[in-house]
Structure formats: structure tokens, C-alpha cells
mmCIF file of C-alpha atoms in Angstrom:
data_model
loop_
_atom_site.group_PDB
_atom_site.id
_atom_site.type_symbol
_atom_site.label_atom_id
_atom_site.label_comp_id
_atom_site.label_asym_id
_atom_site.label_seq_id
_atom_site.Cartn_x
_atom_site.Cartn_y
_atom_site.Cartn_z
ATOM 1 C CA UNK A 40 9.277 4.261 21.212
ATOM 2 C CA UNK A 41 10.839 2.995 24.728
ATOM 3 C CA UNK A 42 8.912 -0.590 24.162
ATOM 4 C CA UNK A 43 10.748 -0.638 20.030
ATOM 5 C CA UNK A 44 13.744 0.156 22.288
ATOM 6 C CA UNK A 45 13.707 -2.299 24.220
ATOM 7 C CA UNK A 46 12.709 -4.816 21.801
ATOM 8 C CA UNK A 47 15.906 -4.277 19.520
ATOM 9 C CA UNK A 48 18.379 -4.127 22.752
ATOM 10 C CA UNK A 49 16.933 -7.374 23.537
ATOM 11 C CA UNK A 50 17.759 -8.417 20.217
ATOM 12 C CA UNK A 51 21.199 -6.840 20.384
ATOM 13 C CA UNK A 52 21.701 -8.750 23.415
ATOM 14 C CA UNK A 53 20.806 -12.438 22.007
ATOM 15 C CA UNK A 54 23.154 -11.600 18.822
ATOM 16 C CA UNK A 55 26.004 -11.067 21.276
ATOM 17 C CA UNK A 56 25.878 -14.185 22.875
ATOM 18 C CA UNK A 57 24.519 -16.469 19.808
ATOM 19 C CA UNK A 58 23.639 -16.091 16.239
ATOM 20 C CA UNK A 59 20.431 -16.479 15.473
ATOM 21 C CA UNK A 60 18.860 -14.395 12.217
ATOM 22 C CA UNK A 61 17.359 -11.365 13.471
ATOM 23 C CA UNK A 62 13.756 -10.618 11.400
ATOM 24 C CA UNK A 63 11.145 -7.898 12.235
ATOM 25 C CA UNK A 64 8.157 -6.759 10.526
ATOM 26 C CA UNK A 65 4.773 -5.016 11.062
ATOM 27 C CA UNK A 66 1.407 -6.816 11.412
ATOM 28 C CA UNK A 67 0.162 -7.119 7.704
ATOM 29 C CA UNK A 68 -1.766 -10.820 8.529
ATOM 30 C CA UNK A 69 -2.185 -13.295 6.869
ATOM 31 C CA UNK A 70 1.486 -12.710 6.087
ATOM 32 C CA UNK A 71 2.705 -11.603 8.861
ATOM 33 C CA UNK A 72 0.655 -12.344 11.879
ATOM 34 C CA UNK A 73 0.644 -12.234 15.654
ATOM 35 C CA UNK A 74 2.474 -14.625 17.819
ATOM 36 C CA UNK A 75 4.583 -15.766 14.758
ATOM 37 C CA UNK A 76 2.276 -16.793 12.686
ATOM 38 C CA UNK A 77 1.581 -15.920 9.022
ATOM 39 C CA UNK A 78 2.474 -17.931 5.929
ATOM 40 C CA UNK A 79 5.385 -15.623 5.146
ATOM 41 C CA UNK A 80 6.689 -15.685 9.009
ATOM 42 C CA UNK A 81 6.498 -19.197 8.813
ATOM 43 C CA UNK A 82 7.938 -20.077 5.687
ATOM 44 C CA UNK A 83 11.024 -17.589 6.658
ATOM 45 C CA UNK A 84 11.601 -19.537 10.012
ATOM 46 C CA UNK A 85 10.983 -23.078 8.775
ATOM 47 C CA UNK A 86 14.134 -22.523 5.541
ATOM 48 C CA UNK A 87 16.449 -21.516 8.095
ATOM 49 C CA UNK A 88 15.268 -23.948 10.953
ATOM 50 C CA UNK A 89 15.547 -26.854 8.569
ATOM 51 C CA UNK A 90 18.997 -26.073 8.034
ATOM 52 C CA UNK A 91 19.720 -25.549 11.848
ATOM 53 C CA UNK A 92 19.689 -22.206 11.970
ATOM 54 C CA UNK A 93 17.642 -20.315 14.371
ATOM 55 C CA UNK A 94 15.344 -17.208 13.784
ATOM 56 C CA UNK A 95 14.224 -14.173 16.423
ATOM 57 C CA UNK A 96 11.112 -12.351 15.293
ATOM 58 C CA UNK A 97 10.006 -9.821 16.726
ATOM 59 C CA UNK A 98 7.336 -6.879 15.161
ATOM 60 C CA UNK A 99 8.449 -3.564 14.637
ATOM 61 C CA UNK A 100 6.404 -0.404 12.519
ATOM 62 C CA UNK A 101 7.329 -1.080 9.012
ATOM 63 C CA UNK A 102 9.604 2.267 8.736
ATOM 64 C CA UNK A 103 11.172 1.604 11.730
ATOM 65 C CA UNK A 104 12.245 -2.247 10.648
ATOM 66 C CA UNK A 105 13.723 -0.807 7.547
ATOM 67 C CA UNK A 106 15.956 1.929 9.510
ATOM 68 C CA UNK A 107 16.578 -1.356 12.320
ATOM 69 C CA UNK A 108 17.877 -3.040 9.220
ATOM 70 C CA UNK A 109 20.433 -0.050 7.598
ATOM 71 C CA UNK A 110 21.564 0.358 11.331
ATOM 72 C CA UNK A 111 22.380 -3.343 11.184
ATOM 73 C CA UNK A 112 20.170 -4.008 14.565
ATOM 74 C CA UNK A 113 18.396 -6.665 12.508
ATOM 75 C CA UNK A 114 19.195 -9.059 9.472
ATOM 76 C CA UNK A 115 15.860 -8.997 7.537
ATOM 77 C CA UNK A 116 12.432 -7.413 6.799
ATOM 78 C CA UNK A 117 9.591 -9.588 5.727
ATOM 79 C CA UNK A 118 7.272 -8.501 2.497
ATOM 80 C CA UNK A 119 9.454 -6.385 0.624
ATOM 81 C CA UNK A 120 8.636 -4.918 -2.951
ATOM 82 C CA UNK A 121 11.309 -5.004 -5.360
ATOM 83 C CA UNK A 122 10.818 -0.851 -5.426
ATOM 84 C CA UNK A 123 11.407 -1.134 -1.264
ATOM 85 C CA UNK A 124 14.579 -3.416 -1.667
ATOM 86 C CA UNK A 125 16.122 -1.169 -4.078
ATOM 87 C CA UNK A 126 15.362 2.145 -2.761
ATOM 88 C CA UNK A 127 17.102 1.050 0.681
ATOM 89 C CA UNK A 128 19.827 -0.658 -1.178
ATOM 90 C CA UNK A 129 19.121 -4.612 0.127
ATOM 91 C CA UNK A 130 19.224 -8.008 -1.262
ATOM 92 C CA UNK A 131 16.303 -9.649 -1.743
ATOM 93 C CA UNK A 132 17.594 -13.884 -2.562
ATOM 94 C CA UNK A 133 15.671 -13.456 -5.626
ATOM 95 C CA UNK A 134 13.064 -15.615 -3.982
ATOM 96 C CA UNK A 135 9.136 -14.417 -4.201
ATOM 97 C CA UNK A 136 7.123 -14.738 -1.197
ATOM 98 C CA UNK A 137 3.943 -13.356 -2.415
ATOM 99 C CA UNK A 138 2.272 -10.885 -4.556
ATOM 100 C CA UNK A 139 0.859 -7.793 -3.461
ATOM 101 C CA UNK A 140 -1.584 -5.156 -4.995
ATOM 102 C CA UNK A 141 -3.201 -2.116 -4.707
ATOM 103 C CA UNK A 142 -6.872 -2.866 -3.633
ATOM 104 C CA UNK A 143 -9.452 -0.198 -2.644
ATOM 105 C CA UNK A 144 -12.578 -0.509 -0.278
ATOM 106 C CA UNK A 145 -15.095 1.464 0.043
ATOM 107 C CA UNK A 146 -18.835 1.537 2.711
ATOM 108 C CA UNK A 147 -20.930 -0.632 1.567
ATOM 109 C CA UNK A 148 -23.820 1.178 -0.448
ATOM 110 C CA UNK A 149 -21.063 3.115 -2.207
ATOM 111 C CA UNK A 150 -20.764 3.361 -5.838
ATOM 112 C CA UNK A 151 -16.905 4.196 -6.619
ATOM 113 C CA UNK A 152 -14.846 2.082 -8.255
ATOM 114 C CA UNK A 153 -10.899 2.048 -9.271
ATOM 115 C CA UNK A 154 -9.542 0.922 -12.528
ATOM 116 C CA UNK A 155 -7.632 3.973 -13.295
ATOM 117 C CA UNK A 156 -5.593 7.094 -11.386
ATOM 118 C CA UNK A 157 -8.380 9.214 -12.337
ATOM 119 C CA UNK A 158 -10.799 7.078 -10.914
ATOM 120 C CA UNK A 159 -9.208 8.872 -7.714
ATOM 121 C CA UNK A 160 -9.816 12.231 -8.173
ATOM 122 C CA UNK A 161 -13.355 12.100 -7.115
ATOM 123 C CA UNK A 162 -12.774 10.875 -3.850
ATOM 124 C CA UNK A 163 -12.673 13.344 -1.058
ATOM 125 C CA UNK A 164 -10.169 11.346 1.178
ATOM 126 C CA UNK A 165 -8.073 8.191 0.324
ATOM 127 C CA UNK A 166 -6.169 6.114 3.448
ATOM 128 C CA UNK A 167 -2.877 4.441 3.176
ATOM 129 C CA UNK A 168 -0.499 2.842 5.631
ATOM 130 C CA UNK A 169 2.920 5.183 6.063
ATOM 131 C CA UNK A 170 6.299 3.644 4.313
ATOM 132 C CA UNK A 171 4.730 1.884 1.868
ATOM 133 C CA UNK A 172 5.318 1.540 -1.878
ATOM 134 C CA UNK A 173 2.372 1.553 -3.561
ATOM 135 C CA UNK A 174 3.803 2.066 -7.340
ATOM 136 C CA UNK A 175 4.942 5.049 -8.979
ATOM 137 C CA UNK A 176 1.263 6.811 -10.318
ATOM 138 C CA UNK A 177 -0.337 5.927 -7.289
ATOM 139 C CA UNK A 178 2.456 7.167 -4.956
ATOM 140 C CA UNK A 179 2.364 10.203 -6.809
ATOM 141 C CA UNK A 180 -0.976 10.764 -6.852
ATOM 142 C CA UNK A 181 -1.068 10.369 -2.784
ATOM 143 C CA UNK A 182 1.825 12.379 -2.043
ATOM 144 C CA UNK A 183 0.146 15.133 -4.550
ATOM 145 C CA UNK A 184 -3.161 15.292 -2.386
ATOM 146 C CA UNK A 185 -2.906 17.032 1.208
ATOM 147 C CA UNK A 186 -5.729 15.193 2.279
ATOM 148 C CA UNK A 187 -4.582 11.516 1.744
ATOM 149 C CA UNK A 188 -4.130 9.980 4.965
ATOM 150 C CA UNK A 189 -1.025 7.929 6.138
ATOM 151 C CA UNK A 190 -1.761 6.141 8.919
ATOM 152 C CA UNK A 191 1.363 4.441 11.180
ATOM 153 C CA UNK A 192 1.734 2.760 14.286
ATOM 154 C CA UNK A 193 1.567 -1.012 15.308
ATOM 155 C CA UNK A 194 -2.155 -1.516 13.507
ATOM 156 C CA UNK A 195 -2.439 1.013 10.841
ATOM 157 C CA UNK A 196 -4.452 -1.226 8.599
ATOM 158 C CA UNK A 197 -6.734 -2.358 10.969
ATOM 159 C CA UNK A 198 -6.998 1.721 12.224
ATOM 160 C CA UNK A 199 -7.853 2.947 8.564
ATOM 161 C CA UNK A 200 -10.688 0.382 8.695
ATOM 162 C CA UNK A 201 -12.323 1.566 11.622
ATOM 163 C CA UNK A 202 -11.532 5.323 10.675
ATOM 164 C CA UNK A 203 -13.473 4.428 7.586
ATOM 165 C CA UNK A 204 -16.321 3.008 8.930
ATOM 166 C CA UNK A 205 -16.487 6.042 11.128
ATOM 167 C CA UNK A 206 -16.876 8.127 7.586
ATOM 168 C CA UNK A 207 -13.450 9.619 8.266
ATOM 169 C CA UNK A 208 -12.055 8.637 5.036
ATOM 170 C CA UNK A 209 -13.854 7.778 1.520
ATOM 171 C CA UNK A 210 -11.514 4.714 0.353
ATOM 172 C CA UNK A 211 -8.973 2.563 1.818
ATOM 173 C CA UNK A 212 -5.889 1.229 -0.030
ATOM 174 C CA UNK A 213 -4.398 -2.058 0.292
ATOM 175 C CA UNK A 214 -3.956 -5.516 -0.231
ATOM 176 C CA UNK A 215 -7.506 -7.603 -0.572
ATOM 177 C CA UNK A 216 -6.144 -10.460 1.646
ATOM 178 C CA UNK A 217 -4.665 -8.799 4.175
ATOM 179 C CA UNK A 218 -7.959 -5.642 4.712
ATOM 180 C CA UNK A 219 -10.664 -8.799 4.122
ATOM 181 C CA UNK A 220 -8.323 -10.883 7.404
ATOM 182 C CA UNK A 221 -7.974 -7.229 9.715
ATOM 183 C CA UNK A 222 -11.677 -6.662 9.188
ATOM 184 C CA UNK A 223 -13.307 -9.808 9.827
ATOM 185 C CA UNK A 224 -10.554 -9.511 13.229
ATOM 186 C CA UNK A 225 -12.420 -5.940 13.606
ATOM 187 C CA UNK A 226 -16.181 -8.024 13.107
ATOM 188 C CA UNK A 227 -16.231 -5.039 10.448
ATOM 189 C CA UNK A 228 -16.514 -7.368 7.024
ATOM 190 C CA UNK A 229 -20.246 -6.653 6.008
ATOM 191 C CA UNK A 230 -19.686 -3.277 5.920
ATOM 192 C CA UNK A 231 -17.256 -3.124 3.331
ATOM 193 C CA UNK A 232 -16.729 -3.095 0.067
ATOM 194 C CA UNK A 233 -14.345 -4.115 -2.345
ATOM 195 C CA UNK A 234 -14.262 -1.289 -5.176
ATOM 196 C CA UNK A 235 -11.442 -2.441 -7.492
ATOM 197 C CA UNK A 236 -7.786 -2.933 -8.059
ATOM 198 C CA UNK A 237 -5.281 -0.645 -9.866
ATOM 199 C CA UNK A 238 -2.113 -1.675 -11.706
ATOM 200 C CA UNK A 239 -0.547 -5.059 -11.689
ATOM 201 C CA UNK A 240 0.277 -7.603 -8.808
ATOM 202 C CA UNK A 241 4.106 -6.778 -7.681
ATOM 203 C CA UNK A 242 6.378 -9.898 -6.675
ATOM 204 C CA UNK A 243 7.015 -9.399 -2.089
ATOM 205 C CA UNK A 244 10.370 -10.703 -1.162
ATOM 206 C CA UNK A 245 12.361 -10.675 2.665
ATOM 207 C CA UNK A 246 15.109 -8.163 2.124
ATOM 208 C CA UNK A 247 18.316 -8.987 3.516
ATOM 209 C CA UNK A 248 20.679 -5.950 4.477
ATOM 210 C CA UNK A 249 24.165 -6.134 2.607
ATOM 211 C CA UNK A 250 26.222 -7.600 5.571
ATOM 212 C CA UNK A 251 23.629 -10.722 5.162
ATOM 213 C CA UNK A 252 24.599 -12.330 1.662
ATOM 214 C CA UNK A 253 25.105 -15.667 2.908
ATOM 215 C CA UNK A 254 22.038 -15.538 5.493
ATOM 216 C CA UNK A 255 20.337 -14.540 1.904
ATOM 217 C CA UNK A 256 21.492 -17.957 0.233
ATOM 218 C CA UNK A 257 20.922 -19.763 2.898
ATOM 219 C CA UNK A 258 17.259 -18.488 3.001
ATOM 220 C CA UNK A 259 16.776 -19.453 -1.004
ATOM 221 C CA UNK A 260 18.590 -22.825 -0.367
ATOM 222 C CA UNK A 261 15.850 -23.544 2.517
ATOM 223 C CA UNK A 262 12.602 -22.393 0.644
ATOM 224 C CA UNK A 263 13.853 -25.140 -1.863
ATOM 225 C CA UNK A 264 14.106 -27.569 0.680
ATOM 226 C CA UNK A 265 11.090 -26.802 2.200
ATOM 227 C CA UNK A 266 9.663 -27.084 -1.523
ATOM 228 C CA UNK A 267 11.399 -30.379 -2.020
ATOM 229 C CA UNK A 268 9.721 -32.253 1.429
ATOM 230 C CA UNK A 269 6.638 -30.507 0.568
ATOM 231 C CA UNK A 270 6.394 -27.955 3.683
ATOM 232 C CA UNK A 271 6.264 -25.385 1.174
ATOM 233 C CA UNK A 272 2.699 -25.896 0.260
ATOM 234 C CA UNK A 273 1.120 -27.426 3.283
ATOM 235 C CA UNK A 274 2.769 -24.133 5.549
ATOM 236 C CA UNK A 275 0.426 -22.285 2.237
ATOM 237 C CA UNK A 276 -2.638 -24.171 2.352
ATOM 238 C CA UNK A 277 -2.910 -23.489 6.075
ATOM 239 C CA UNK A 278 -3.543 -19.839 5.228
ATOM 240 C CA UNK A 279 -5.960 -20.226 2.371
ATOM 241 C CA UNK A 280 -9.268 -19.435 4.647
ATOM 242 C CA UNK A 281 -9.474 -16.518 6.493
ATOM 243 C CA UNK A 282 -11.051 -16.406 10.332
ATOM 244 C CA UNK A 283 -13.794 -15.151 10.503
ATOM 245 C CA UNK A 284 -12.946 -13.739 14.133
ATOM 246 C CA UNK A 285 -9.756 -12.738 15.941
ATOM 247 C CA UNK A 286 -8.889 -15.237 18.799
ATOM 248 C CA UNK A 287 -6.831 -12.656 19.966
ATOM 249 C CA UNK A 288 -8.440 -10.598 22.978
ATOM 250 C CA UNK A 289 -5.785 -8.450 23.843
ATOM 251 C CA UNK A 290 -5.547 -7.219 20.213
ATOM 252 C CA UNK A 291 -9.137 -7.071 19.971
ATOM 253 C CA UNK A 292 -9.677 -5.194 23.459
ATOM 254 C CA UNK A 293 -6.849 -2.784 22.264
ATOM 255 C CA UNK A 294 -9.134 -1.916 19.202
ATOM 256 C CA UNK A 295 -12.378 -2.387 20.432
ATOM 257 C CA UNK A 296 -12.426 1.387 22.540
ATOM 258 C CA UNK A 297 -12.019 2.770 18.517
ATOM 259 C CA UNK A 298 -15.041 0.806 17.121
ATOM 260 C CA UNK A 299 -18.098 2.936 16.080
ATOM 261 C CA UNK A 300 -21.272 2.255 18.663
ATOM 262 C CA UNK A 301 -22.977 0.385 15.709
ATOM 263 C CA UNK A 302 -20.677 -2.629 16.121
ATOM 264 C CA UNK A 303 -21.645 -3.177 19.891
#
């Protein structure tokens, strides 16, 4: 909590004496990535930054970026379902960034699969990441069940993953792209499965607090630019293959002491 402390007084600090937009998200690669990188980071940066404005990132827990951003310490919060933007009363620029989903993994040599809420009740323990919305059944059904585990922090994704392949949970929940990047960063892939998606994509947006209407329009006005010079797609196509392995050591050596003995 000090270091999140630290991070928004330093942000505090550089609003004071310029005016750059302040953004902060959690890790949810590849759209939002370390050392400001992601295709959604990038493509936030690049429509302000064509337009001469300049843009502070810095990453934040997801809850804690959306209490940041009613507090008015920050301006925006990247990957935001319409569900999120309304229930914390933001603007959203009525540009879409993304879809997201609800996609479930399972061990390899598993048999579940998920088409359905019911599909759920046979599983003895399903992991999410905290704050999230994950639609109104599925919510429901989470909240419901005592043992469905939220899991927070700066790498709850990547966490869940490991806590899975350790047996502690039966199914993971969340977006294909983003578990298939975390556990090929985790060398984790081939032991995973992907056991089916339920309900529909939902639109992701970068929700503006109220107090930022024309940082909103400015944002809208610069992913049409950026569409325009063509930016747009080449800042997409970078992200279309996944690593195979993090180049990241200290991230890696963070999670590495949590890895099961049969990945050494």
C-alpha cells in the first residue's frame, strides 16, 4: 500500500506543476502490459500524444485505479466494461477498445466444459480476479458460492494460473488472450486447457472520471486520427502473436518462488 502511495503522490506532484493525463491500470497483457506496453496502453498514449498532449501511466490494482479515479488522483482507467463505467458513474468517449469475454480453463486431461451457468455447478472451485465485472448470471453465480476464489494484488491472473496448476482451484475465469499471454509468461501453456466461453463478447472502453469530458473528446478525436494515418492498425497488428516467453526477469523471478516443482 506505501509503494500505491507513493506512486499516486508522485502523480499528484507532476499534475501540480504540468498537465499531463493521468492513466493507471492493472497488468491484464496484451492490453495492458509492463513497461507501457500493450495495444490498449499504446493506442491511449499515441491519440493524445498526436495531439500534443502528454500521458503518465503508471499500474495500480484494478479496484484501487477505480477509487484513484472517484478521488480525482487520476484522469482515466484503461479496459472498462460498459457495466464498470456505469456502476462508478464515468464517461467512457463512446470509443471501443476491445472486446472482452468470459473464458474458462481448465488442467489439461480435464473433461469440463462451459456453455451454460449450470455448467458451473459441478465444479468444486472456480477463480476470478477481484473488481471485475464478469456479467450479471455469472457474477451472481460467484458471489452465491463461498468457495469461488477472488484473487487481487499486482498479478492476480497470472497467480490463479499457478494456483491452478497447483490443483488449488478446478477452473479459471477470464479472457482467452490475456490467460493464453500470462501463461506462456509463467512457461505454464501445455498444461492448460481451454474449456469454453459463456455469454457474449462485451465492448472495453478507457473510462474517463466526470471532471475529464474534454480529455474524453480529445481521446475519441485522436483514435480517429490515429485511424486516419493508419497507426491505428499497425499499433494492433503488433499484438496479434503472443510470446511465447516473458523477457521480463524481474516479473518472472517474482513468480517463479510460486511455480509447482514440475516446471523446474
Amino acid at each position: 500500500m506505501f509503494k500505491y502511495l507513493l506512486i499516486l503522490l508522485s502523480l499528484i506532484g507532476i499534475h501540480a506543476h504540468a498537465t499531463p493525463i493521468r492513466i493507471a491500470s492493472d497488468i491484464w497483457c496484451p492490453y495492458i502490459c509492463e513497461n507501457e506496453k500493450g495495444y490498449v496502453v499504446e493506442l491511449t498514449k499515441r491519440a493524445f500524444e498526436i495531439q500534443g498532449q502528454t500521458v503518465v501511466f503508471v499500474t495500480i490494482p484494478y479496484k484501487r485505479a477505480l477509487i484513484e479515479l472517484q478521488r480525482d488522483n487520476i484522469d482515466a482507467v484503461l479496459a472498462l466494461t460498459p457495466s464498470a463505467i456505469t456502476n462508478n458513474q464515468l464517461i467512457d468517449a463512446d470509443i471501443i477498445i476491445g472486446y472482452n469475454s468470459n473464458d474458462f480453463y481448465t488442467l489439461i486431461g480435464e473433461d469440463e466444459s462451459f456453455e451454460t451457468i449450470a455448467d458451473l455447478n459441478q465444479t468444486l472451485q472456480a477463480a476470478v480476479v477481484s473488481g471485475y465485472n464478469y456479467g450479471v448470471e455469472l457474477d451472481a453465480w460467484l458471489n452465491a458460492h463461498p468457495n469461488t476464489y477472488f484473487a487481487s494484488g499486482n498479478d492476480p491472473l497470472a497467480m490463479n494460473i499457478i494456483r491452478l496448476v497447483k490443483g488449488r482451484h478446478s477452473v479459471i475465469v477470464d479472457n482467452k488472450n490475456v490467460i493464453e499471454y500470462t501463461a506462456s509468461q509463467l512457461n505454464l501453456s501445455q498444461q492448460l486447457r481451454y474449456a469454453g466461453t459463456i455469454g457474449q463478447p462485451v465492448p472495453l472502453h478507457v473510462g474517463f472520471s466526470q471532471l475529464n469530458h474534454a480529455n474524453a473528446k480529445m481521446f475519441a478525436n485522436g483514435i480517429e486520427m490515429l485511424k486516419a494515418n493508419g497507426e491505428y492498425q499497425e499499433i494492433i497488428n503488433k499484438y496479434k502473436i503472443l510470446p511465447s516467453v516473458s523477457t521480463n526477469k524481474a516479473r518472472h523471478k517474482h513468480l517463479q518462488k510460486f511455480l509447482p516443482v514440475i516446471n523446474k
